[in-house]
């Protein structure tokens, strides 16, 4: 079984400042990694994903994340945030296997609040 | 390309009632997964349907059941509703049941009184 820990439940930052949202995972098998964003009263939107290859992954809205296998981490970063980035961010993992029944396991979420 | 849609957007039920939530998958996607997101928490996997068969289930009781239809749309049924069933129910579709990315709908918010 796998688990995901998002180390910060809330992250307040000022506009145009850099931000890092931390995610650690635990799994007995190799995993795929995802970050989703959820705006108020909406569903989840995929920000970026790591399936294989380069450990630095770029996503939408200027976000990027780095997969660190030795530290079992997948931290999300943005060099300069905007007010519109205020949302809940979820890190998720999925077992790396081609068989059916794979599921996403989510962390508890990090509320990013960007202040003017 | 049409995204994942869910209906209704909101509904209110009383304890003991039954509810059916609906999901239309993204065009070309044959796999649908359902998740429950309680307030202030991350989504929890309920089950997945692949080509009309249940294809994996999370830690939810049998009163949570589902269907997938030949057009790959899906239903989530919950019987004997409990107060703790109040949550946002999310449907996600994908091209297959393996490594493909899941794309989420806007969710149905269920309130059980």
PDB file of C-alpha atoms in Angstrom, chain B:
ATOM      1  CA  UNK B   1     -13.406  17.392 -26.859  1.00  0.00           C
ATOM      2  CA  UNK B   2     -15.930  17.219 -23.999  1.00  0.00           C
ATOM      3  CA  UNK B   3     -14.552  16.902 -20.488  1.00  0.00           C
ATOM      4  CA  UNK B   4     -15.900  14.859 -17.602  1.00  0.00           C
ATOM      5  CA  UNK B   5     -19.357  15.939 -16.506  1.00  0.00           C
ATOM      6  CA  UNK B   6     -21.282  15.037 -13.370  1.00  0.00           C
ATOM      7  CA  UNK B   7     -24.888  15.434 -12.256  1.00  0.00           C
ATOM      8  CA  UNK B   8     -26.437  16.728 -10.161  1.00  0.00           C
ATOM      9  CA  UNK B   9     -24.098  19.446  -8.878  1.00  0.00           C
ATOM     10  CA  UNK B  10     -25.668  19.492  -5.425  1.00  0.00           C
ATOM     11  CA  UNK B  11     -28.271  17.496  -3.563  1.00  0.00           C
ATOM     12  CA  UNK B  12     -29.642  17.097  -0.073  1.00  0.00           C
ATOM     13  CA  UNK B  13     -30.847  13.777   1.327  1.00  0.00           C
ATOM     14  CA  UNK B  14     -31.923  12.518   4.718  1.00  0.00           C
ATOM     15  CA  UNK B  15     -30.361   9.674   6.654  1.00  0.00           C
ATOM     16  CA  UNK B  16     -31.503   6.250   5.442  1.00  0.00           C
ATOM     17  CA  UNK B  17     -32.346   7.382   1.916  1.00  0.00           C
ATOM     18  CA  UNK B  18     -30.689   6.191  -1.284  1.00  0.00           C
ATOM     19  CA  UNK B  19     -28.907   8.368  -3.857  1.00  0.00           C
ATOM     20  CA  UNK B  20     -27.639   7.957  -7.433  1.00  0.00           C
ATOM     21  CA  UNK B  21     -24.903  10.148  -8.843  1.00  0.00           C
ATOM     22  CA  UNK B  22     -24.032  10.229 -12.532  1.00  0.00           C
ATOM     23  CA  UNK B  23     -20.868  10.745 -14.523  1.00  0.00           C
ATOM     24  CA  UNK B  24     -20.157  11.088 -18.224  1.00  0.00           C
ATOM     25  CA  UNK B  25     -16.556  10.292 -19.083  1.00  0.00           C
ATOM     26  CA  UNK B  26     -14.344  12.298 -21.398  1.00  0.00           C
ATOM     27  CA  UNK B  27     -14.704  11.349 -25.047  1.00  0.00           C
ATOM     28  CA  UNK B  28     -12.812   8.136 -25.838  1.00  0.00           C
ATOM     29  CA  UNK B  29     -12.177   7.219 -22.187  1.00  0.00           C
ATOM     30  CA  UNK B  30     -13.228   3.688 -21.157  1.00  0.00           C
ATOM     31  CA  UNK B  31     -12.344   3.816 -17.463  1.00  0.00           C
ATOM     32  CA  UNK B  32     -14.162   5.665 -14.689  1.00  0.00           C
ATOM     33  CA  UNK B  33     -13.047   6.023 -11.078  1.00  0.00           C
ATOM     34  CA  UNK B  34     -15.063   7.440  -8.181  1.00  0.00           C
ATOM     35  CA  UNK B  35     -13.654   9.278  -5.176  1.00  0.00           C
ATOM     36  CA  UNK B  36     -15.159  10.684  -1.984  1.00  0.00           C
ATOM     37  CA  UNK B  37     -13.740  13.943  -0.658  1.00  0.00           C
ATOM     38  CA  UNK B  38     -14.863  14.832   2.851  1.00  0.00           C
ATOM     39  CA  UNK B  39     -14.560  18.452   3.914  1.00  0.00           C
ATOM     40  CA  UNK B  40     -10.955  19.450   4.505  1.00  0.00           C
ATOM     41  CA  UNK B  41      -9.536  16.128   3.326  1.00  0.00           C
ATOM     42  CA  UNK B  42      -8.017  14.612   0.227  1.00  0.00           C
ATOM     43  CA  UNK B  43     -10.089  12.418  -2.076  1.00  0.00           C
ATOM     44  CA  UNK B  44     -10.477   8.757  -1.116  1.00  0.00           C
ATOM     45  CA  UNK B  45     -10.798   6.052  -3.787  1.00  0.00           C
ATOM     46  CA  UNK B  46     -14.180   4.284  -3.824  1.00  0.00           C
ATOM     47  CA  UNK B  47     -13.944   2.053  -6.912  1.00  0.00           C
ATOM     48  CA  UNK B  48     -13.069   1.926 -10.592  1.00  0.00           C
ATOM     49  CA  UNK B  49     -14.955   0.604 -13.607  1.00  0.00           C
ATOM     50  CA  UNK B  50     -13.204  -0.593 -16.754  1.00  0.00           C
ATOM     51  CA  UNK B  51     -15.254  -1.696 -19.758  1.00  0.00           C
ATOM     52  CA  UNK B  52     -18.378  -2.128 -17.594  1.00  0.00           C
ATOM     53  CA  UNK B  53     -16.699  -4.283 -14.914  1.00  0.00           C
ATOM     54  CA  UNK B  54     -15.662  -3.251 -11.395  1.00  0.00           C
ATOM     55  CA  UNK B  55     -11.917  -3.126 -11.482  1.00  0.00           C
ATOM     56  CA  UNK B  56     -10.711  -2.298  -7.998  1.00  0.00           C
ATOM     57  CA  UNK B  57     -12.349  -1.099  -4.809  1.00  0.00           C
ATOM     58  CA  UNK B  58     -11.268   1.012  -1.878  1.00  0.00           C
ATOM     59  CA  UNK B  59     -12.222   0.644   1.758  1.00  0.00           C
ATOM     60  CA  UNK B  60     -15.925   1.428   1.377  1.00  0.00           C
ATOM     61  CA  UNK B  61     -18.871  -0.741   2.503  1.00  0.00           C
ATOM     62  CA  UNK B  62     -21.077  -2.655   0.031  1.00  0.00           C
ATOM     63  CA  UNK B  63     -23.816  -0.036   0.281  1.00  0.00           C
ATOM     64  CA  UNK B  64     -21.599   1.928  -2.129  1.00  0.00           C
ATOM     65  CA  UNK B  65     -22.153   0.363  -5.544  1.00  0.00           C
ATOM     66  CA  UNK B  66     -21.801   1.384  -9.136  1.00  0.00           C
ATOM     67  CA  UNK B  67     -22.444   0.708 -12.768  1.00  0.00           C
ATOM     68  CA  UNK B  68     -20.752   1.497 -16.031  1.00  0.00           C
ATOM     69  CA  UNK B  69     -22.758   1.575 -19.245  1.00  0.00           C
ATOM     70  CA  UNK B  70     -21.753   0.629 -22.816  1.00  0.00           C
ATOM     71  CA  UNK B  71     -21.108   4.314 -23.605  1.00  0.00           C
ATOM     72  CA  UNK B  72     -18.716   4.316 -20.582  1.00  0.00           C
ATOM     73  CA  UNK B  73     -20.829   6.677 -18.509  1.00  0.00           C
ATOM     74  CA  UNK B  74     -21.189   5.612 -14.897  1.00  0.00           C
ATOM     75  CA  UNK B  75     -23.385   5.760 -11.824  1.00  0.00           C
ATOM     76  CA  UNK B  76     -22.526   5.709  -8.145  1.00  0.00           C
ATOM     77  CA  UNK B  77     -25.286   4.446  -5.861  1.00  0.00           C
ATOM     78  CA  UNK B  78     -25.267   4.814  -2.116  1.00  0.00           C
ATOM     79  CA  UNK B  79     -27.893   3.038  -0.019  1.00  0.00           C
ATOM     80  CA  UNK B  80     -28.898   3.670   3.586  1.00  0.00           C
ATOM     81  CA  UNK B  81     -27.251   7.078   3.684  1.00  0.00           C
ATOM     82  CA  UNK B  82     -25.395   8.076   6.834  1.00  0.00           C
ATOM     83  CA  UNK B  83     -24.449  11.550   8.035  1.00  0.00           C
ATOM     84  CA  UNK B  84     -20.768  10.771   7.330  1.00  0.00           C
ATOM     85  CA  UNK B  85     -21.597  10.240   3.662  1.00  0.00           C
ATOM     86  CA  UNK B  86     -21.831  14.024   3.310  1.00  0.00           C
ATOM     87  CA  UNK B  87     -18.984  14.881   0.946  1.00  0.00           C
ATOM     88  CA  UNK B  88     -17.955  15.934  -2.539  1.00  0.00           C
ATOM     89  CA  UNK B  89     -18.108  12.939  -4.871  1.00  0.00           C
ATOM     90  CA  UNK B  90     -15.649  13.120  -7.728  1.00  0.00           C
ATOM     91  CA  UNK B  91     -15.647  11.108 -10.913  1.00  0.00           C
ATOM     92  CA  UNK B  92     -12.485  10.718 -12.985  1.00  0.00           C
ATOM     93  CA  UNK B  93     -12.053   9.162 -16.402  1.00  0.00           C
ATOM     94  CA  UNK B  94      -9.013   7.797 -18.192  1.00  0.00           C
ATOM     95  CA  UNK B  95      -8.112   6.083 -21.448  1.00  0.00           C
ATOM     96  CA  UNK B  96      -7.392   2.811 -19.700  1.00  0.00           C
ATOM     97  CA  UNK B  97      -7.039   1.220 -16.299  1.00  0.00           C
ATOM     98  CA  UNK B  98      -3.233   1.229 -16.242  1.00  0.00           C
ATOM     99  CA  UNK B  99      -0.852   4.127 -16.314  1.00  0.00           C
ATOM    100  CA  UNK B 100      -3.083   6.664 -17.995  1.00  0.00           C
ATOM    101  CA  UNK B 101      -3.765   9.970 -16.290  1.00  0.00           C
ATOM    102  CA  UNK B 102      -7.144  10.482 -14.636  1.00  0.00           C
ATOM    103  CA  UNK B 103      -9.150  13.584 -15.493  1.00  0.00           C
ATOM    104  CA  UNK B 104     -11.686  14.796 -12.954  1.00  0.00           C
ATOM    105  CA  UNK B 105     -15.173  16.194 -13.224  1.00  0.00           C
ATOM    106  CA  UNK B 106     -16.485  19.094 -11.121  1.00  0.00           C
ATOM    107  CA  UNK B 107     -18.040  16.802  -8.528  1.00  0.00           C
ATOM    108  CA  UNK B 108     -21.402  16.348  -6.846  1.00  0.00           C
ATOM    109  CA  UNK B 109     -21.774  17.795  -3.371  1.00  0.00           C
ATOM    110  CA  UNK B 110     -23.993  15.577  -1.215  1.00  0.00           C
ATOM    111  CA  UNK B 111     -25.384  16.725   2.111  1.00  0.00           C
ATOM    112  CA  UNK B 112     -27.040  14.125   4.345  1.00  0.00           C
ATOM    113  CA  UNK B 113     -29.258  15.496   7.110  1.00  0.00           C
TER     114      UNK B 113
END
